[in-house]
PDB file of C-alpha atoms in Angstrom:
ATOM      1  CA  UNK J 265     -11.981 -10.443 -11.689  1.00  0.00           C
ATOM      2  CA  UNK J 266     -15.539 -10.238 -12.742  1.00  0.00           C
ATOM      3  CA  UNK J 267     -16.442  -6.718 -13.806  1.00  0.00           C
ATOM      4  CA  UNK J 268     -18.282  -4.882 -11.013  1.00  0.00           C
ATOM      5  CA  UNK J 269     -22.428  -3.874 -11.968  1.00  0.00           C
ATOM      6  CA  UNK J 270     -22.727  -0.867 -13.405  1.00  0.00           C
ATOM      7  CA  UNK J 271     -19.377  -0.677 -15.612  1.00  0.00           C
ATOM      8  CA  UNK J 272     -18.444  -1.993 -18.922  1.00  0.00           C
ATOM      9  CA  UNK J 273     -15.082  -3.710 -19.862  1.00  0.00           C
ATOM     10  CA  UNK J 274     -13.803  -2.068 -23.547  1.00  0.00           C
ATOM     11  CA  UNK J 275     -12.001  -3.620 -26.076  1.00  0.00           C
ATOM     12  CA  UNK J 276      -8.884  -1.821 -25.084  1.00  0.00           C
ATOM     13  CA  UNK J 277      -9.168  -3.155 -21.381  1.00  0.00           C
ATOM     14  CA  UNK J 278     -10.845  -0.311 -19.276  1.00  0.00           C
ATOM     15  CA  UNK J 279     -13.885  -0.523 -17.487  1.00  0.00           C
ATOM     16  CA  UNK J 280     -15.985   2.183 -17.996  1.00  0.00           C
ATOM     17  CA  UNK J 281     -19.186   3.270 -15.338  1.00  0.00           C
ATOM     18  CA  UNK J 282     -22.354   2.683 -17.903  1.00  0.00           C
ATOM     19  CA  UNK J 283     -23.089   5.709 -19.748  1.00  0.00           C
ATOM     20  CA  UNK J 284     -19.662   7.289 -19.539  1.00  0.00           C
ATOM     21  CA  UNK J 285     -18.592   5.255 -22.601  1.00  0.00           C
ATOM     22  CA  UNK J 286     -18.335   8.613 -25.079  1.00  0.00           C
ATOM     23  CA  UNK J 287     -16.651  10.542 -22.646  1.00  0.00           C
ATOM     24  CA  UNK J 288     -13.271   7.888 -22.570  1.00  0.00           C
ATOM     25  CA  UNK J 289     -11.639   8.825 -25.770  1.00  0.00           C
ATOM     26  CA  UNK J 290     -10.892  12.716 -23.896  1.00  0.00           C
ATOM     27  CA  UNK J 291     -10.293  11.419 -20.666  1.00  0.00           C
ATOM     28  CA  UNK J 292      -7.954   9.492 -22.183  1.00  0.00           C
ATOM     29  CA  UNK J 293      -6.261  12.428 -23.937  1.00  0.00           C
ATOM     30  CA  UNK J 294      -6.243  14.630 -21.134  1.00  0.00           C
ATOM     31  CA  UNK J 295      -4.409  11.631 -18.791  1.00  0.00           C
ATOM     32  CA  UNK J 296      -1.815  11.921 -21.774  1.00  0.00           C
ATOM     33  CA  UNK J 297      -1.312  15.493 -21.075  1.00  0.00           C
ATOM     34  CA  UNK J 298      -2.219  16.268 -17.384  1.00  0.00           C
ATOM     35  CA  UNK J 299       0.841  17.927 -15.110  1.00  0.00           C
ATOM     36  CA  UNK J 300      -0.555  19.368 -12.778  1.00  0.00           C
ATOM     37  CA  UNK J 301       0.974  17.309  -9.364  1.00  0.00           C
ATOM     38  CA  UNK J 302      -1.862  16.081  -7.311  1.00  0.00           C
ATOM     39  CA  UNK J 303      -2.269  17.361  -3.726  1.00  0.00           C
ATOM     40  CA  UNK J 304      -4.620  14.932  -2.641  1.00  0.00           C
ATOM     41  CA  UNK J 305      -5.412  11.265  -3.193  1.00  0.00           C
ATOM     42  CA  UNK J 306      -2.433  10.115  -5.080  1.00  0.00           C
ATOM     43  CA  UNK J 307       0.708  11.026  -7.067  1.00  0.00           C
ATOM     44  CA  UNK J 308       0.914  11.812 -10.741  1.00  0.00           C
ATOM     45  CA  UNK J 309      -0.555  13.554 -12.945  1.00  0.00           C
ATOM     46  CA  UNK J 310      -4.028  15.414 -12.828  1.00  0.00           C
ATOM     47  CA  UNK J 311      -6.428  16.767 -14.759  1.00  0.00           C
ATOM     48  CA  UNK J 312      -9.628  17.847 -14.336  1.00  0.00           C
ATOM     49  CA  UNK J 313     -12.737  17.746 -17.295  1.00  0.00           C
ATOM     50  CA  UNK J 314     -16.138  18.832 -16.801  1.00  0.00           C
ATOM     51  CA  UNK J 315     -19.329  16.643 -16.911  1.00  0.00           C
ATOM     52  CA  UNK J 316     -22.748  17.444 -18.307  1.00  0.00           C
ATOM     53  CA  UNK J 317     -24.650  17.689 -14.867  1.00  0.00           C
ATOM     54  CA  UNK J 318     -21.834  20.932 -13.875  1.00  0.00           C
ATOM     55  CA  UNK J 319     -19.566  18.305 -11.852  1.00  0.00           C
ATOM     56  CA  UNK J 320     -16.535  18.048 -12.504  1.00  0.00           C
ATOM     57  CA  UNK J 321     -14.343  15.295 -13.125  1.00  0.00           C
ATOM     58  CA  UNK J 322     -10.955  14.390 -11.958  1.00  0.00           C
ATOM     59  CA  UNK J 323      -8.614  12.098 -14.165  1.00  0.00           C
ATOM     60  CA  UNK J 324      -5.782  10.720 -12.345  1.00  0.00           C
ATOM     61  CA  UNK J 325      -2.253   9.115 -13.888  1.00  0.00           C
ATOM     62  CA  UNK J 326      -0.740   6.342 -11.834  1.00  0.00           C
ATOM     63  CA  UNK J 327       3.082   6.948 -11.051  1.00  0.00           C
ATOM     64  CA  UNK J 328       5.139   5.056  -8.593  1.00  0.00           C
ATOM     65  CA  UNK J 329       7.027   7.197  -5.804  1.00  0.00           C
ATOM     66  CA  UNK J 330      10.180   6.875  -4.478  1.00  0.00           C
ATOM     67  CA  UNK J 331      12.851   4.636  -5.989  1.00  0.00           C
ATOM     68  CA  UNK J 332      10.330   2.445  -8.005  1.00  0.00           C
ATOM     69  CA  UNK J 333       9.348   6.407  -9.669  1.00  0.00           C
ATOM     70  CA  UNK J 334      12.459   6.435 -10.507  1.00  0.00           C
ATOM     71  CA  UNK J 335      13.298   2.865 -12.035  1.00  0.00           C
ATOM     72  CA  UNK J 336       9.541   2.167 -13.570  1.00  0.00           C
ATOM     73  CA  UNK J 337       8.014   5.355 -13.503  1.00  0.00           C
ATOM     74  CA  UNK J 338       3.987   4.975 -15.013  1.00  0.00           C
ATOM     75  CA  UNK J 339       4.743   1.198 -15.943  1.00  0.00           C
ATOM     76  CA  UNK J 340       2.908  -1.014 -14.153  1.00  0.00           C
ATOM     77  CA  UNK J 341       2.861  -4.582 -14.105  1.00  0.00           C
ATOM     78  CA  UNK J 342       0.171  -7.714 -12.616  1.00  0.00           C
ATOM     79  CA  UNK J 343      -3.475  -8.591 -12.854  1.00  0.00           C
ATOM     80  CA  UNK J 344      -5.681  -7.684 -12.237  1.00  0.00           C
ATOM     81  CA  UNK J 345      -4.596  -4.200 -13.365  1.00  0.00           C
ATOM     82  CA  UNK J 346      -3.971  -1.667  -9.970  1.00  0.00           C
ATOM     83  CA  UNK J 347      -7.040   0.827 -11.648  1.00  0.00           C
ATOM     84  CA  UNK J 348      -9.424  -2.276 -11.507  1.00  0.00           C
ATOM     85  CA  UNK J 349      -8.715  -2.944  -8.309  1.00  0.00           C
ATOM     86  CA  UNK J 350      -8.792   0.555  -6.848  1.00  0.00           C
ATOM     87  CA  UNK J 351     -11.931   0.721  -8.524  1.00  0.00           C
ATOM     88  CA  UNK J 352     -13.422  -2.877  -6.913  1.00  0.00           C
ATOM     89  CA  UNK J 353     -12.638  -1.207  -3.633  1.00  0.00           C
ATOM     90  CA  UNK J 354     -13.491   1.880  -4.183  1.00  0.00           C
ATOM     91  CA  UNK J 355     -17.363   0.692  -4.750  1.00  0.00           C
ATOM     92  CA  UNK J 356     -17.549  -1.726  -2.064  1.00  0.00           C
ATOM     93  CA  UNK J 357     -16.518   1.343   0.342  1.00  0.00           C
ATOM     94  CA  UNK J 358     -19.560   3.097  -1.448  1.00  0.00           C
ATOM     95  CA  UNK J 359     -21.896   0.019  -1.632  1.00  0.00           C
ATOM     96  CA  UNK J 360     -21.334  -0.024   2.447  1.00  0.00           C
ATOM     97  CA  UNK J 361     -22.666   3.754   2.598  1.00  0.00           C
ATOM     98  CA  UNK J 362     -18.749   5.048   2.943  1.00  0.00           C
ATOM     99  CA  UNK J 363     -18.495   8.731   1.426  1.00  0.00           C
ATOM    100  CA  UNK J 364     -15.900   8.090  -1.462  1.00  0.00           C
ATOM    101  CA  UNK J 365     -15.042   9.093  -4.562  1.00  0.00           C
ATOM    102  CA  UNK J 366     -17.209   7.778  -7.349  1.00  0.00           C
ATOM    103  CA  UNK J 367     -15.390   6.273 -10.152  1.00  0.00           C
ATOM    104  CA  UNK J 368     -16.458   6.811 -13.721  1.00  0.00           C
ATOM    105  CA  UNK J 369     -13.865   5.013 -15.489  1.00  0.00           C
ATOM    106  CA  UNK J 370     -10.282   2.806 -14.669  1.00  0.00           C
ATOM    107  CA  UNK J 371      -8.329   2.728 -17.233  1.00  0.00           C
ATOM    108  CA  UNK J 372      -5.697   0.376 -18.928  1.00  0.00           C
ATOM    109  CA  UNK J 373      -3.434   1.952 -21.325  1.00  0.00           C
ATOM    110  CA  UNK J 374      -0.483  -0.745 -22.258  1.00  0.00           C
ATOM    111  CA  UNK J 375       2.330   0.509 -23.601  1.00  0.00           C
ATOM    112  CA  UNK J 376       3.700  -0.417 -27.058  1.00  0.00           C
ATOM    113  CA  UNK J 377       4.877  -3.868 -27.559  1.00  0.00           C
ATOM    114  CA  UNK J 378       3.423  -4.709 -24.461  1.00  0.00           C
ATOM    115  CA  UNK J 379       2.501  -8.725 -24.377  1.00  0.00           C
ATOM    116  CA  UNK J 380      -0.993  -9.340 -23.071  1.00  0.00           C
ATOM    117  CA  UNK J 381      -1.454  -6.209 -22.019  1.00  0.00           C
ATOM    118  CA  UNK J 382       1.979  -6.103 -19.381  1.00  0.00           C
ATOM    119  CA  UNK J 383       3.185  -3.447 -18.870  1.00  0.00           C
ATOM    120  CA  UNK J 384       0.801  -1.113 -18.891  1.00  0.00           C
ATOM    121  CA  UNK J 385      -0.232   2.332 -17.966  1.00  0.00           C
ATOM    122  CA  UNK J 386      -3.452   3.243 -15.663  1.00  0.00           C
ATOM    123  CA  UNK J 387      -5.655   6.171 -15.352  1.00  0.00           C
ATOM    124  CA  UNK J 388      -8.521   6.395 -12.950  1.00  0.00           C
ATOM    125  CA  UNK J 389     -11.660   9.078 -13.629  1.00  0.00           C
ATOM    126  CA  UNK J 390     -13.716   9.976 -10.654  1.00  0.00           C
ATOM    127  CA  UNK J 391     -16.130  12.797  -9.624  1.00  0.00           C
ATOM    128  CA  UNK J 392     -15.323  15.326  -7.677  1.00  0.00           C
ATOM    129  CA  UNK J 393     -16.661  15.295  -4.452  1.00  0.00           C
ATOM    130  CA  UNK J 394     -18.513  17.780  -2.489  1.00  0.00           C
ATOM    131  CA  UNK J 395     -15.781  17.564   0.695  1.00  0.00           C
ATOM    132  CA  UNK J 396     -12.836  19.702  -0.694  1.00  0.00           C
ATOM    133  CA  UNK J 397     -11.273  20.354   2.173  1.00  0.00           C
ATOM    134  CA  UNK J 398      -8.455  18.073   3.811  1.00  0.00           C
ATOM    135  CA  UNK J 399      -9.218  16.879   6.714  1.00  0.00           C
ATOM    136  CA  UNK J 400      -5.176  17.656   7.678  1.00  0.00           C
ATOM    137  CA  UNK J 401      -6.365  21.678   7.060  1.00  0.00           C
ATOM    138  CA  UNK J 402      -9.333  21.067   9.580  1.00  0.00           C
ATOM    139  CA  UNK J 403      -6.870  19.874  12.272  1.00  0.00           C
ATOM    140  CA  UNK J 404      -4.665  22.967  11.777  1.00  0.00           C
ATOM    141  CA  UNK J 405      -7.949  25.592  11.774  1.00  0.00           C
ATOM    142  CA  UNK J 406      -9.708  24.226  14.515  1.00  0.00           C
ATOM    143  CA  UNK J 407     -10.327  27.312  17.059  1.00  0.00           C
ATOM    144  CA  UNK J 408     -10.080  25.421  20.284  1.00  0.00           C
ATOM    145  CA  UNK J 409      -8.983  21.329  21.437  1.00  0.00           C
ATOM    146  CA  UNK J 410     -12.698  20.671  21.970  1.00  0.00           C
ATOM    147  CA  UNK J 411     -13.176  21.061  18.115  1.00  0.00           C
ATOM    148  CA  UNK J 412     -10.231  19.790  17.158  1.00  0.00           C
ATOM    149  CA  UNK J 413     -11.383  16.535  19.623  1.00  0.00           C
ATOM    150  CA  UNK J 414     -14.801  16.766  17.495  1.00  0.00           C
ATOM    151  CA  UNK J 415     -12.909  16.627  14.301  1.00  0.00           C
ATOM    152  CA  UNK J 416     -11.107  13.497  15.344  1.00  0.00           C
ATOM    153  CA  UNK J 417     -14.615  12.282  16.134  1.00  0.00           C
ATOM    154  CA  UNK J 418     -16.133  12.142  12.704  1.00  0.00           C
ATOM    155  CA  UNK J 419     -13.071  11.055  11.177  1.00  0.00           C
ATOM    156  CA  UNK J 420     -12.439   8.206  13.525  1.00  0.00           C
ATOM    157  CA  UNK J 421     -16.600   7.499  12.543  1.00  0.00           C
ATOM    158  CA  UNK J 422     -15.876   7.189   8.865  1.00  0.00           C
ATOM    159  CA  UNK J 423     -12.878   4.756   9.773  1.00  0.00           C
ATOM    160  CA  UNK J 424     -14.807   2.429  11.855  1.00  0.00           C
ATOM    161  CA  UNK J 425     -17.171   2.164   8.832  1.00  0.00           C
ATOM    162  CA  UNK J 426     -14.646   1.823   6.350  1.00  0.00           C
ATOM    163  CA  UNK J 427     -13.238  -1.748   8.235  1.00  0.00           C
ATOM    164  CA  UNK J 428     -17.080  -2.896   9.350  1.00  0.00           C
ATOM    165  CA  UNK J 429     -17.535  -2.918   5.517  1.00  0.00           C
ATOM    166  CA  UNK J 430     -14.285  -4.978   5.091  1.00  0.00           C
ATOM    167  CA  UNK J 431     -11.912  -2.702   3.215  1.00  0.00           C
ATOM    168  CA  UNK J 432      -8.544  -2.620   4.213  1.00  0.00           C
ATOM    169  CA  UNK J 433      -7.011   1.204   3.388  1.00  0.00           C
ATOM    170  CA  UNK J 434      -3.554   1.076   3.372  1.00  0.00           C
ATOM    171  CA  UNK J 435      -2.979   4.838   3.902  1.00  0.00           C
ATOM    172  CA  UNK J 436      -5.020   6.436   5.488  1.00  0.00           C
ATOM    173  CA  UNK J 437      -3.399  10.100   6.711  1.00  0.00           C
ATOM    174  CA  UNK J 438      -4.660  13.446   6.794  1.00  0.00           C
ATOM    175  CA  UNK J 439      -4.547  14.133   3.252  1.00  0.00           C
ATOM    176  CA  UNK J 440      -6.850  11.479   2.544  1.00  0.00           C
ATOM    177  CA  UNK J 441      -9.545  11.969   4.536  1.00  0.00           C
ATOM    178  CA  UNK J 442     -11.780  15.087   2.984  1.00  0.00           C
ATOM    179  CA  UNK J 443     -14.314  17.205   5.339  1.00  0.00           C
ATOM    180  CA  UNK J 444     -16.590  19.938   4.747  1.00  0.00           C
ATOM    181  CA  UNK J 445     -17.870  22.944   6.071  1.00  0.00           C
ATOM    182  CA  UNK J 446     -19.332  21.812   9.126  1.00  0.00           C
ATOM    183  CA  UNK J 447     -19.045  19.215  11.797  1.00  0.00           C
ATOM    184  CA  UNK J 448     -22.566  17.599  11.184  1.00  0.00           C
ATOM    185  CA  UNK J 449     -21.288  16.277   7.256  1.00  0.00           C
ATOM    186  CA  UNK J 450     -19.455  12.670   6.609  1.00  0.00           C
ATOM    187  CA  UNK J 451     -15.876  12.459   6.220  1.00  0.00           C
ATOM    188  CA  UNK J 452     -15.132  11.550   2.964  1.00  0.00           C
ATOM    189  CA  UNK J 453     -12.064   8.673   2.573  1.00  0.00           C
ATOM    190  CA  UNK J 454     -10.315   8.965  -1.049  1.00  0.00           C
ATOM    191  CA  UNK J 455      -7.680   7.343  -2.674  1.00  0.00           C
ATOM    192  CA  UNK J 456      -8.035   3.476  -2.247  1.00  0.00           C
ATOM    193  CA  UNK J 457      -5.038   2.890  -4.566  1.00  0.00           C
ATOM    194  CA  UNK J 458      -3.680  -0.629  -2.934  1.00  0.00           C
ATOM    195  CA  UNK J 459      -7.466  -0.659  -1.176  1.00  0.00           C
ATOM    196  CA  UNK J 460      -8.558  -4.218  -0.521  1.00  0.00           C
ATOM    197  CA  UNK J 461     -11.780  -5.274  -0.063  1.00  0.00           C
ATOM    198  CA  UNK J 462     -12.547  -8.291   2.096  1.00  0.00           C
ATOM    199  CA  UNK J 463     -16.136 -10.243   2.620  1.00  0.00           C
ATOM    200  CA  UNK J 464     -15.888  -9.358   6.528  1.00  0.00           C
ATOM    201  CA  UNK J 465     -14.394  -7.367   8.820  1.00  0.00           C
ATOM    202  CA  UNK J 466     -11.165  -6.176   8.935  1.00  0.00           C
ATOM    203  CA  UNK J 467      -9.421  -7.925  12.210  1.00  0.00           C
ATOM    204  CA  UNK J 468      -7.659  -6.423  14.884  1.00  0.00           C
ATOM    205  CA  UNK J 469      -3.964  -6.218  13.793  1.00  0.00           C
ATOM    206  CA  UNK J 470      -5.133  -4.326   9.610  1.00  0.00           C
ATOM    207  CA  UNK J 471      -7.423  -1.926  12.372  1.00  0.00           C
ATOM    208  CA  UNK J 472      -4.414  -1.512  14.656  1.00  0.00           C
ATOM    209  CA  UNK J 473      -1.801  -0.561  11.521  1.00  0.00           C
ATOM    210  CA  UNK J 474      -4.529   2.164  10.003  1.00  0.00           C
ATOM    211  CA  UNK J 475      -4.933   3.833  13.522  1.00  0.00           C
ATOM    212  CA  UNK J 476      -1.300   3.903  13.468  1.00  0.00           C
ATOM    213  CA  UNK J 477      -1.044   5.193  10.601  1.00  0.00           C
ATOM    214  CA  UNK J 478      -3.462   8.203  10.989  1.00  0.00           C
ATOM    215  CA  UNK J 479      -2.288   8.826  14.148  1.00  0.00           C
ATOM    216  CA  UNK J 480       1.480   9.095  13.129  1.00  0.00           C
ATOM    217  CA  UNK J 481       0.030  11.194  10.270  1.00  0.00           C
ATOM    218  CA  UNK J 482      -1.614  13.898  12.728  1.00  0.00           C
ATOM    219  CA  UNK J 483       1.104  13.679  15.267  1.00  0.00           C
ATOM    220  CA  UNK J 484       3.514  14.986  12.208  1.00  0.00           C
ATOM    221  CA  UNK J 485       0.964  18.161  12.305  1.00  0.00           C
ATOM    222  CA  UNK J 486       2.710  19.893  15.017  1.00  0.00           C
ATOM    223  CA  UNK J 487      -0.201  21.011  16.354  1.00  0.00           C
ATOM    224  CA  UNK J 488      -0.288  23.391  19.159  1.00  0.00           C
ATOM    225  CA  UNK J 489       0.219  21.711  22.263  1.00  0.00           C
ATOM    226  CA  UNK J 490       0.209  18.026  21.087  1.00  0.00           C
ATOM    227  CA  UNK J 491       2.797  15.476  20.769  1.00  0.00           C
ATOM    228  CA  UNK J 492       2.991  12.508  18.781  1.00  0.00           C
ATOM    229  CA  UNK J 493       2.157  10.466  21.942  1.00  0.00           C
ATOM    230  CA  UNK J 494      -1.012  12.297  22.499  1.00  0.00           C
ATOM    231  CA  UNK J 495      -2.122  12.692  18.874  1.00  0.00           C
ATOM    232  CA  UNK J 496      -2.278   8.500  19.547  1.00  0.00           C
ATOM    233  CA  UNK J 497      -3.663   8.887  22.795  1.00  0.00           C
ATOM    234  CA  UNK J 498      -6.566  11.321  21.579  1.00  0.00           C
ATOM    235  CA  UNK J 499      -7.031   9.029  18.547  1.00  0.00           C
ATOM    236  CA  UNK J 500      -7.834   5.960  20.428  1.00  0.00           C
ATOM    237  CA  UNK J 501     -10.074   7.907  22.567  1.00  0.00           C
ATOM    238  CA  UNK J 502     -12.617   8.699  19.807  1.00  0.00           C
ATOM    239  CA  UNK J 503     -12.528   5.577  18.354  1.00  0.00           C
ATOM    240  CA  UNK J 504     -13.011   3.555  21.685  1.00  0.00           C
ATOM    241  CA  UNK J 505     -15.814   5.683  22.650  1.00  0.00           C
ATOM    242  CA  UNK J 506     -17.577   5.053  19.208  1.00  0.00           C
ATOM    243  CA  UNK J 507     -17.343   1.119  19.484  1.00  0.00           C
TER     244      UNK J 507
END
């Protein structure tokens, strides 16, 4: 994998955005350290660190879930390493004018004794974003089903932009899809862990699974006065009448 413009590769194997470089020693440090559990975008560890402009940025550990938490925990094996690629994805998504996270540094720590770098440990750093809220909360706060049909409107617009760029988001659910304020500002899609990023398109059937999957994801809500069924039906609406 070549290393994506903008981003230097260290001699401990992280890529680093260009000017960051200083900052990846205590990023570093705090991954060692974070606990607090993350609520959005991901599981694992979280900290947060503050950058020189007044942002903020959020440093992420990688942990497995489920039974493979259990067995391998933060090891991590294959190349290229999982924070590369959620990084290569994660730009191409922003390249393509996709609101998304911007990522400051993906990080390779291998553990001792490792051989060529396997297993390994991964971090990613990213900036905070100015969409804080989930768009799972706007669902359950909207006042009336003509927002909550609006909602589902500018969501279903960041998703069709997310596959015309080619990026394939495995996950995409209501926890990983961040609005603001107000209707008239872009959803923002985080969390492109096991994000792939294609030279066209993404077809019909990768389309197909990610409605499915958001769509399941709302229908789990329980919001007033819609079923599963309908959470589908109301999906496929929005993003018909956007095509």
């Amino acid at each position: 994998m070549r290393v994506p413009e903008g981003f230097r590769l260290t001699a401990a194997g992280s890529l680093v955005r260009c000017g960051y470089e200083s900052r990846l020693p205590d990023w570093v440090q705090r991954a060692r350290t974070a606990g607090e559990s993350v609520g959005i975008g991901g599981r694992g560890g979280l900290a947060r660190a503050p950058l020189d402009d007044g942002a903020e940025a959020f440093v992420r550990r990688y942990r497995h879930g489920g039974l493979l938490g259990t067995v391998l925990g933060e090891a991590y094996f294959g190349r290229p390493p999982r924070p590369w690629r959620e990084l290569v994805a994660t730009e191409a998504a922003r390249r393509a004018g996709v609101v998304a996270p911007e990522v400051l540094a993906a990080v390779v720590e291998p553990f001792d004794g490792a051989v060529f770098g396997v297993p390994y440990r991964g971090v990613l750093v990213t900036r905070g974003l100015e969409q804080r809220r989930t768009f799972r909360e706007a669902l359950l706060e909207a006042s009336s089903g003509e927002e909550r049909l609006r909602w589902l409107a500018v969501a279903a617009a960041a998703v069709r932009q997310l596959h015309t760029c080619g990026v394939r988001h495995p996950d995409l659910n209501v926890t990983n899809l961040l609005v603001g304020d107000s209707l008239d500002e872009k959803v923002a899609v985080i969390d492109f862990d096991r994000a792939v990023a294609g030279t066209s398109p993404v077809g019909w059937v990768g389309r197909r699974m990610a409605h499915r999957r958001l769509s399941r994801s709302i229908g789990k809500l329980g919001l007033p006065g819609l079923s599963r069924a309908q959470a589908r039906r109301e999906l496929a609406v929005v993003l018909e009448a956007g095509r």
